[in-house]
């Protein structure tokens, strides 16, 4: 039964005074309550009936009262139409309009018990169908679905709806179905949903002019279930509660499983970069942890994106080995998943460098070098993936061995400068990183400008290069970049 059905019944003697946008809300049950916090005792799709004694004594608190009713998921509020009884403040009625929470006045001659019996009678006829639908739901849950899409489509078949489930912090569809959302719709959900609720099943709102309803779920992470109904859908408020609980349970299970497996895979990247690790052992570990070993791509981004990228890749079901390395966050993925990386970078507005496809795990070291070079070519002006092939370095090192050669050829004299070796190298790196700004470099190193001048002179003397020469600067910059990888 819906609010609109109750309003259409002449015997109910009801008229709506606010929240008319919510007349399609389902009524599962109708309760009379005069306690000061009825939203604690009534739940999803239940109708509050009151003579006004439950209203806050201070009219200024009436708006918050309406908001709490809406957040608890109530269908609406019925009050006796009497001049002698408390009334809602006009601002509260405006809030009900904004929230589409129906506020209804009922004739004094109609007892609350009559409304309760009308709701019960209307819902009795649906109970048999509800039980059959729930039976199908829990039979589907007992199935073994390793593929999240298979699980969701089984449920879609039961209820004749299109669905998807979104992790609101990463924007990743963790239990995808046939319903597709674009990035702007997901951001709209994330912006509007997080304050409402954790550990509760709440209707958060709708998308596409009401065609898609959004529900928050009692999950480990802020998660939304999106449902698009069609003619013949077998979904009402009662079955929606069961469906939400089932989806929440599966979302929690997959979150725990995928994040746990991703943590186990992390060491594979470290091992692949360690030339002392026997390849047979590395291949065996990768196979046990379901990590791809052929046609791979290395991705590099800022360490600031560590938690976000790790979680998003895991929840999206992408097999990855990820670790921090030399001040960057590095992920090893299958080349087929690069498109998913690009979507993440665009959605969260960060840059990422990627290597060319590498044939197997033996190429990870060189792949990392090229991904780092690509990332360092990112100018920070847009959110995008930068491919090594697109950067087109002409004098950059193409492999780890080539990087070592460049460092030795250009910076070799500095590395042989005895006790001052690391000081001079650190000074050169800081000077180049600060775009040759003397004040910024001095501040970064914590030294006086005169000390910086002395060190720059020593660097030029030992390397035989002039820091005012474009050609010499280019060689020193490439050598400084290669130094990280040698």
mmCIF file of N, CA and C in Angstrom, residues 180-265:
data_model
loop_
_atom_site.group_PDB
_atom_site.id
_atom_site.type_symbol
_atom_site.label_atom_id
_atom_site.label_comp_id
_atom_site.label_asym_id
_atom_site.label_seq_id
_atom_site.Cartn_x
_atom_site.Cartn_y
_atom_site.Cartn_z
ATOM 1 N N UNK A 180 23.721 0.667 -15.391
ATOM 2 C CA UNK A 180 24.989 1.387 -15.541
ATOM 3 C C UNK A 180 24.821 2.825 -15.072
ATOM 4 N N UNK A 181 25.817 3.324 -14.349
ATOM 5 C CA UNK A 181 25.825 4.706 -13.889
ATOM 6 C C UNK A 181 27.029 5.429 -14.486
ATOM 7 N N UNK A 182 26.885 6.721 -14.750
ATOM 8 C CA UNK A 182 28.064 7.483 -15.178
ATOM 9 C C UNK A 182 28.717 8.109 -13.954
ATOM 10 N N UNK A 183 29.905 8.670 -14.142
ATOM 11 C CA UNK A 183 30.689 9.174 -13.012
ATOM 12 C C UNK A 183 29.972 10.311 -12.287
ATOM 13 N N UNK A 184 29.255 11.160 -13.011
ATOM 14 C CA UNK A 184 28.574 12.281 -12.366
ATOM 15 C C UNK A 184 27.447 11.785 -11.460
ATOM 16 N N UNK A 185 26.759 10.734 -11.865
ATOM 17 C CA UNK A 185 25.696 10.184 -11.023
ATOM 18 C C UNK A 185 26.273 9.583 -9.742
ATOM 19 N N UNK A 186 27.413 8.906 -9.874
ATOM 20 C CA UNK A 186 28.045 8.322 -8.688
ATOM 21 C C UNK A 186 28.503 9.426 -7.739
ATOM 22 N N UNK A 187 29.074 10.507 -8.271
ATOM 23 C CA UNK A 187 29.499 11.622 -7.424
ATOM 24 C C UNK A 187 28.301 12.270 -6.734
ATOM 25 N N UNK A 188 27.187 12.361 -7.439
ATOM 26 C CA UNK A 188 25.975 12.916 -6.835
ATOM 27 C C UNK A 188 25.544 12.080 -5.639
ATOM 28 N N UNK A 189 25.614 10.772 -5.793
ATOM 29 C CA UNK A 189 25.273 9.875 -4.685
ATOM 30 C C UNK A 189 26.228 10.064 -3.517
ATOM 31 N N UNK A 190 27.524 10.093 -3.820
ATOM 32 C CA UNK A 190 28.526 10.199 -2.768
ATOM 33 C C UNK A 190 28.375 11.499 -1.993
ATOM 34 N N UNK A 191 28.093 12.580 -2.689
ATOM 35 C CA UNK A 191 27.963 13.877 -2.030
ATOM 36 C C UNK A 191 26.731 13.951 -1.146
ATOM 37 N N UNK A 192 25.672 13.290 -1.569
ATOM 38 C CA UNK A 192 24.427 13.400 -0.814
ATOM 39 C C UNK A 192 24.185 12.305 0.188
ATOM 40 N N UNK A 193 24.967 11.207 0.118
ATOM 41 C CA UNK A 193 24.617 10.046 0.912
ATOM 42 C C UNK A 193 25.407 9.880 2.187
ATOM 43 N N UNK A 194 26.657 10.259 2.184
ATOM 44 C CA UNK A 194 27.513 9.907 3.313
ATOM 45 C C UNK A 194 27.009 10.387 4.669
ATOM 46 N N UNK A 195 26.407 11.591 4.769
ATOM 47 C CA UNK A 195 25.950 11.994 6.094
ATOM 48 C C UNK A 195 24.845 11.117 6.642
ATOM 49 N N UNK A 196 24.072 10.445 5.744
ATOM 50 C CA UNK A 196 22.912 9.714 6.211
ATOM 51 C C UNK A 196 23.238 8.396 6.806
ATOM 52 N N UNK A 197 23.912 7.731 6.345
ATOM 53 C CA UNK A 197 23.968 6.662 7.177
ATOM 54 C C UNK A 197 24.717 5.461 7.088
ATOM 55 N N UNK A 198 25.243 5.098 8.224
ATOM 56 C CA UNK A 198 26.048 3.904 8.308
ATOM 57 C C UNK A 198 25.279 2.915 9.176
ATOM 58 N N UNK A 199 25.416 1.633 8.877
ATOM 59 C CA UNK A 199 24.770 0.556 9.633
ATOM 60 C C UNK A 199 23.251 0.674 9.601
ATOM 61 N N UNK A 200 22.696 1.283 8.561
ATOM 62 C CA UNK A 200 21.243 1.366 8.414
ATOM 63 C C UNK A 200 20.872 1.203 6.944
ATOM 64 N N UNK A 201 19.657 0.687 6.723
ATOM 65 C CA UNK A 201 19.115 0.650 5.368
ATOM 66 C C UNK A 201 18.239 1.879 5.218
ATOM 67 N N UNK A 202 18.690 2.835 4.441
ATOM 68 C CA UNK A 202 17.963 4.089 4.246
ATOM 69 C C UNK A 202 17.767 4.358 2.771
ATOM 70 N N UNK A 203 16.616 4.908 2.447
ATOM 71 C CA UNK A 203 16.421 5.386 1.079
ATOM 72 C C UNK A 203 17.088 6.743 0.974
ATOM 73 N N UNK A 204 18.140 6.837 0.161
ATOM 74 C CA UNK A 204 18.949 8.040 0.075
ATOM 75 C C UNK A 204 18.380 9.060 -0.899
ATOM 76 N N UNK A 205 17.557 8.618 -1.805
ATOM 77 C CA UNK A 205 17.038 9.519 -2.821
ATOM 78 C C UNK A 205 16.888 8.796 -4.134
ATOM 79 N N UNK A 206 16.942 9.544 -5.219
ATOM 80 C CA UNK A 206 16.732 8.926 -6.530
ATOM 81 C C UNK A 206 17.560 9.649 -7.584
ATOM 82 N N UNK A 207 17.689 8.994 -8.735
ATOM 83 C CA UNK A 207 18.379 9.543 -9.894
ATOM 84 C C UNK A 207 17.444 9.439 -11.099
ATOM 85 N N UNK A 208 17.796 10.176 -12.136
ATOM 86 C CA UNK A 208 17.076 10.096 -13.415
ATOM 87 C C UNK A 208 15.573 10.333 -13.227
ATOM 88 N N UNK A 209 15.262 11.462 -12.572
ATOM 89 C CA UNK A 209 13.874 11.876 -12.378
ATOM 90 C C UNK A 209 13.049 10.810 -11.676
ATOM 91 N N UNK A 210 13.664 10.143 -10.719
ATOM 92 C CA UNK A 210 12.946 9.163 -9.916
ATOM 93 C C UNK A 210 12.920 7.763 -10.466
ATOM 94 N N UNK A 211 13.510 7.532 -11.635
ATOM 95 C CA UNK A 211 13.467 6.195 -12.226
ATOM 96 C C UNK A 211 14.380 5.218 -11.493
ATOM 97 N N UNK A 212 15.443 5.729 -10.872
ATOM 98 C CA UNK A 212 16.396 4.880 -10.149
ATOM 99 C C UNK A 212 16.392 5.293 -8.681
ATOM 100 N N UNK A 213 16.089 4.345 -7.790
ATOM 101 C CA UNK A 213 16.109 4.630 -6.355
ATOM 102 C C UNK A 213 17.444 4.207 -5.769
ATOM 103 N N UNK A 214 17.908 4.968 -4.775
ATOM 104 C CA UNK A 214 19.210 4.713 -4.147
ATOM 105 C C UNK A 214 19.005 4.409 -2.671
ATOM 106 N N UNK A 215 19.687 3.342 -2.200
ATOM 107 C CA UNK A 215 19.556 2.900 -0.808
ATOM 108 C C UNK A 215 20.938 2.740 -0.192
ATOM 109 N N UNK A 216 21.125 3.312 0.999
ATOM 110 C CA UNK A 216 22.372 3.068 1.722
ATOM 111 C C UNK A 216 22.271 1.709 2.403
ATOM 112 N N UNK A 217 23.410 1.042 2.555
ATOM 113 C CA UNK A 217 23.432 -0.321 3.079
ATOM 114 C C UNK A 217 24.246 -0.404 4.376
ATOM 115 N N UNK A 218 23.921 -1.350 5.258
ATOM 116 C CA UNK A 218 24.690 -1.556 6.497
ATOM 117 C C UNK A 218 25.965 -2.340 6.215
ATOM 118 N N UNK A 219 26.927 -1.672 5.595
ATOM 119 C CA UNK A 219 28.155 -2.336 5.157
ATOM 120 C C UNK A 219 29.375 -1.749 5.867
ATOM 121 N N UNK A 220 30.524 -2.429 5.692
ATOM 122 C CA UNK A 220 31.764 -1.979 6.308
ATOM 123 C C UNK A 220 32.193 -0.611 5.785
ATOM 124 N N UNK A 221 31.881 -0.343 4.534
ATOM 125 C CA UNK A 221 32.224 0.922 3.884
ATOM 126 C C UNK A 221 30.941 1.568 3.361
ATOM 127 N N UNK A 222 30.892 2.909 3.232
ATOM 128 C CA UNK A 222 29.693 3.553 2.689
ATOM 129 C C UNK A 222 29.358 3.009 1.301
ATOM 130 N N UNK A 223 28.200 2.412 1.191
ATOM 131 C CA UNK A 223 27.820 1.694 -0.031
ATOM 132 C C UNK A 223 26.369 2.006 -0.385
ATOM 133 N N UNK A 224 26.083 2.105 -1.669
ATOM 134 C CA UNK A 224 24.720 2.370 -2.135
ATOM 135 C C UNK A 224 24.259 1.270 -3.076
ATOM 136 N N UNK A 225 23.018 0.858 -2.902
ATOM 137 C CA UNK A 225 22.355 -0.072 -3.814
ATOM 138 C C UNK A 225 21.438 0.751 -4.712
ATOM 139 N N UNK A 226 21.603 0.638 -6.023
ATOM 140 C CA UNK A 226 20.790 1.363 -6.999
ATOM 141 C C UNK A 226 19.844 0.383 -7.684
ATOM 142 N N UNK A 227 18.568 0.762 -7.755
ATOM 143 C CA UNK A 227 17.553 -0.125 -8.321
ATOM 144 C C UNK A 227 16.697 0.632 -9.320
ATOM 145 N N UNK A 228 16.545 0.048 -10.504
ATOM 146 C CA UNK A 228 15.648 0.604 -11.518
ATOM 147 C C UNK A 228 14.544 -0.421 -11.774
ATOM 148 N N UNK A 229 13.329 -0.061 -11.391
ATOM 149 C CA UNK A 229 12.206 -0.983 -11.550
ATOM 150 C C UNK A 229 11.627 -0.874 -12.955
ATOM 151 N N UNK A 230 10.906 -1.907 -13.325
ATOM 152 C CA UNK A 230 10.251 -1.944 -14.629
ATOM 153 C C UNK A 230 8.854 -2.523 -14.435
ATOM 154 N N UNK A 231 7.995 -2.426 -15.440
ATOM 155 C CA UNK A 231 6.658 -3.011 -15.302
ATOM 156 C C UNK A 231 6.744 -4.490 -14.915
ATOM 157 N N UNK A 232 6.007 -4.861 -13.880
ATOM 158 C CA UNK A 232 6.041 -6.247 -13.429
ATOM 159 C C UNK A 232 7.074 -6.521 -12.359
ATOM 160 N N UNK A 233 7.759 -5.475 -11.872
ATOM 161 C CA UNK A 233 8.774 -5.681 -10.831
ATOM 162 C C UNK A 233 8.140 -6.266 -9.580
ATOM 163 N N UNK A 234 8.874 -7.173 -8.922
ATOM 164 C CA UNK A 234 8.375 -7.859 -7.728
ATOM 165 C C UNK A 234 9.005 -7.257 -6.464
ATOM 166 N N UNK A 235 9.119 -5.934 -6.424
ATOM 167 C CA UNK A 235 9.823 -5.292 -5.324
ATOM 168 C C UNK A 235 8.896 -4.325 -4.610
ATOM 169 N N UNK A 236 8.795 -4.474 -3.283
ATOM 170 C CA UNK A 236 8.067 -3.521 -2.449
ATOM 171 C C UNK A 236 8.918 -3.247 -1.217
ATOM 172 N N UNK A 237 8.386 -2.486 -0.273
ATOM 173 C CA UNK A 237 9.199 -2.096 0.877
ATOM 174 C C UNK A 237 9.649 -3.303 1.700
ATOM 175 N N UNK A 238 8.786 -4.305 1.811
ATOM 176 C CA UNK A 238 9.116 -5.486 2.607
ATOM 177 C C UNK A 238 10.246 -6.287 1.951
ATOM 178 N N UNK A 239 10.075 -6.592 0.671
ATOM 179 C CA UNK A 239 11.111 -7.362 -0.026
ATOM 180 C C UNK A 239 12.370 -6.536 -0.234
ATOM 181 N N UNK A 240 12.221 -5.183 -0.318
ATOM 182 C CA UNK A 240 13.397 -4.326 -0.466
ATOM 183 C C UNK A 240 14.302 -4.431 0.751
ATOM 184 N N UNK A 241 13.707 -4.536 1.929
ATOM 185 C CA UNK A 241 14.508 -4.680 3.150
ATOM 186 C C UNK A 241 15.324 -5.962 3.095
ATOM 187 N N UNK A 242 14.702 -7.062 2.681
ATOM 188 C CA UNK A 242 15.421 -8.337 2.591
ATOM 189 C C UNK A 242 16.510 -8.284 1.517
ATOM 190 N N UNK A 243 16.159 -7.707 0.367
ATOM 191 C CA UNK A 243 17.143 -7.601 -0.712
ATOM 192 C C UNK A 243 18.355 -6.789 -0.256
ATOM 193 N N UNK A 244 18.115 -5.675 0.418
ATOM 194 C CA UNK A 244 19.217 -4.827 0.879
ATOM 195 C C UNK A 244 20.121 -5.571 1.849
ATOM 196 N N UNK A 245 19.524 -6.355 2.740
ATOM 197 C CA UNK A 245 20.330 -7.105 3.701
ATOM 198 C C UNK A 245 21.180 -8.165 3.000
ATOM 199 N N UNK A 246 20.603 -8.823 2.008
ATOM 200 C CA UNK A 246 21.348 -9.838 1.267
ATOM 201 C C UNK A 246 22.515 -9.201 0.501
ATOM 202 N N UNK A 247 22.237 -8.092 -0.187
ATOM 203 C CA UNK A 247 23.285 -7.415 -0.955
ATOM 204 C C UNK A 247 24.372 -6.883 -0.019
ATOM 205 N N UNK A 248 23.964 -6.349 1.135
ATOM 206 C CA UNK A 248 24.944 -5.842 2.100
ATOM 207 C C UNK A 248 25.857 -6.962 2.586
ATOM 208 N N UNK A 249 25.274 -8.121 2.866
ATOM 209 C CA UNK A 249 26.086 -9.253 3.317
ATOM 210 C C UNK A 249 27.094 -9.692 2.263
ATOM 211 N N UNK A 250 26.652 -9.746 1.012
ATOM 212 C CA UNK A 250 27.556 -10.149 -0.064
ATOM 213 C C UNK A 250 28.617 -9.088 -0.316
ATOM 214 N N UNK A 251 28.240 -7.803 -0.218
ATOM 215 C CA UNK A 251 29.216 -6.724 -0.397
ATOM 216 C C UNK A 251 30.291 -6.785 0.687
ATOM 217 N N UNK A 252 29.882 -7.031 1.920
ATOM 218 C CA UNK A 252 30.855 -7.159 3.016
ATOM 219 C C UNK A 252 31.794 -8.342 2.799
ATOM 220 N N UNK A 253 31.215 -9.445 2.358
ATOM 221 C CA UNK A 253 32.029 -10.647 2.150
ATOM 222 C C UNK A 253 33.061 -10.418 1.048
ATOM 223 N N UNK A 254 32.630 -9.832 -0.059
ATOM 224 C CA UNK A 254 33.558 -9.608 -1.167
ATOM 225 C C UNK A 254 34.596 -8.547 -0.808
ATOM 226 N N UNK A 255 34.202 -7.531 -0.061
ATOM 227 C CA UNK A 255 35.169 -6.511 0.370
ATOM 228 C C UNK A 255 36.271 -7.155 1.205
ATOM 229 N N UNK A 256 35.881 -7.967 2.176
ATOM 230 C CA UNK A 256 36.853 -8.639 3.039
ATOM 231 C C UNK A 256 37.767 -9.561 2.224
ATOM 232 N N UNK A 257 37.181 -10.307 1.300
ATOM 233 C CA UNK A 257 37.952 -11.283 0.519
ATOM 234 C C UNK A 257 38.927 -10.598 -0.431
ATOM 235 N N UNK A 258 38.444 -9.608 -1.166
ATOM 236 C CA UNK A 258 39.301 -8.975 -2.183
ATOM 237 C C UNK A 258 40.422 -8.152 -1.556
ATOM 238 N N UNK A 259 40.122 -7.439 -0.468
ATOM 239 C CA UNK A 259 41.172 -6.662 0.189
ATOM 240 C C UNK A 259 42.207 -7.577 0.832
ATOM 241 N N UNK A 260 41.741 -8.682 1.410
ATOM 242 C CA UNK A 260 42.680 -9.630 2.020
ATOM 243 C C UNK A 260 43.614 -10.247 0.991
ATOM 244 N N UNK A 261 43.065 -10.633 -0.158
ATOM 245 C CA UNK A 261 43.886 -11.235 -1.205
ATOM 246 C C UNK A 261 44.871 -10.215 -1.777
ATOM 247 N N UNK A 262 44.436 -8.957 -1.913
ATOM 248 C CA UNK A 262 45.324 -7.915 -2.440
ATOM 249 C C UNK A 262 46.496 -7.670 -1.496
ATOM 250 N N UNK A 263 46.247 -7.702 -0.206
ATOM 251 C CA UNK A 263 47.346 -7.539 0.757
ATOM 252 C C UNK A 263 48.351 -8.691 0.621
ATOM 253 N N UNK A 264 47.853 -9.889 0.392
ATOM 254 C CA UNK A 264 48.757 -11.031 0.220
ATOM 255 C C UNK A 264 49.596 -10.887 -1.048
ATOM 256 N N UNK A 265 49.018 -10.269 -2.088
ATOM 257 C CA UNK A 265 49.742 -10.140 -3.359
ATOM 258 C C UNK A 265 50.840 -9.083 -3.311
#
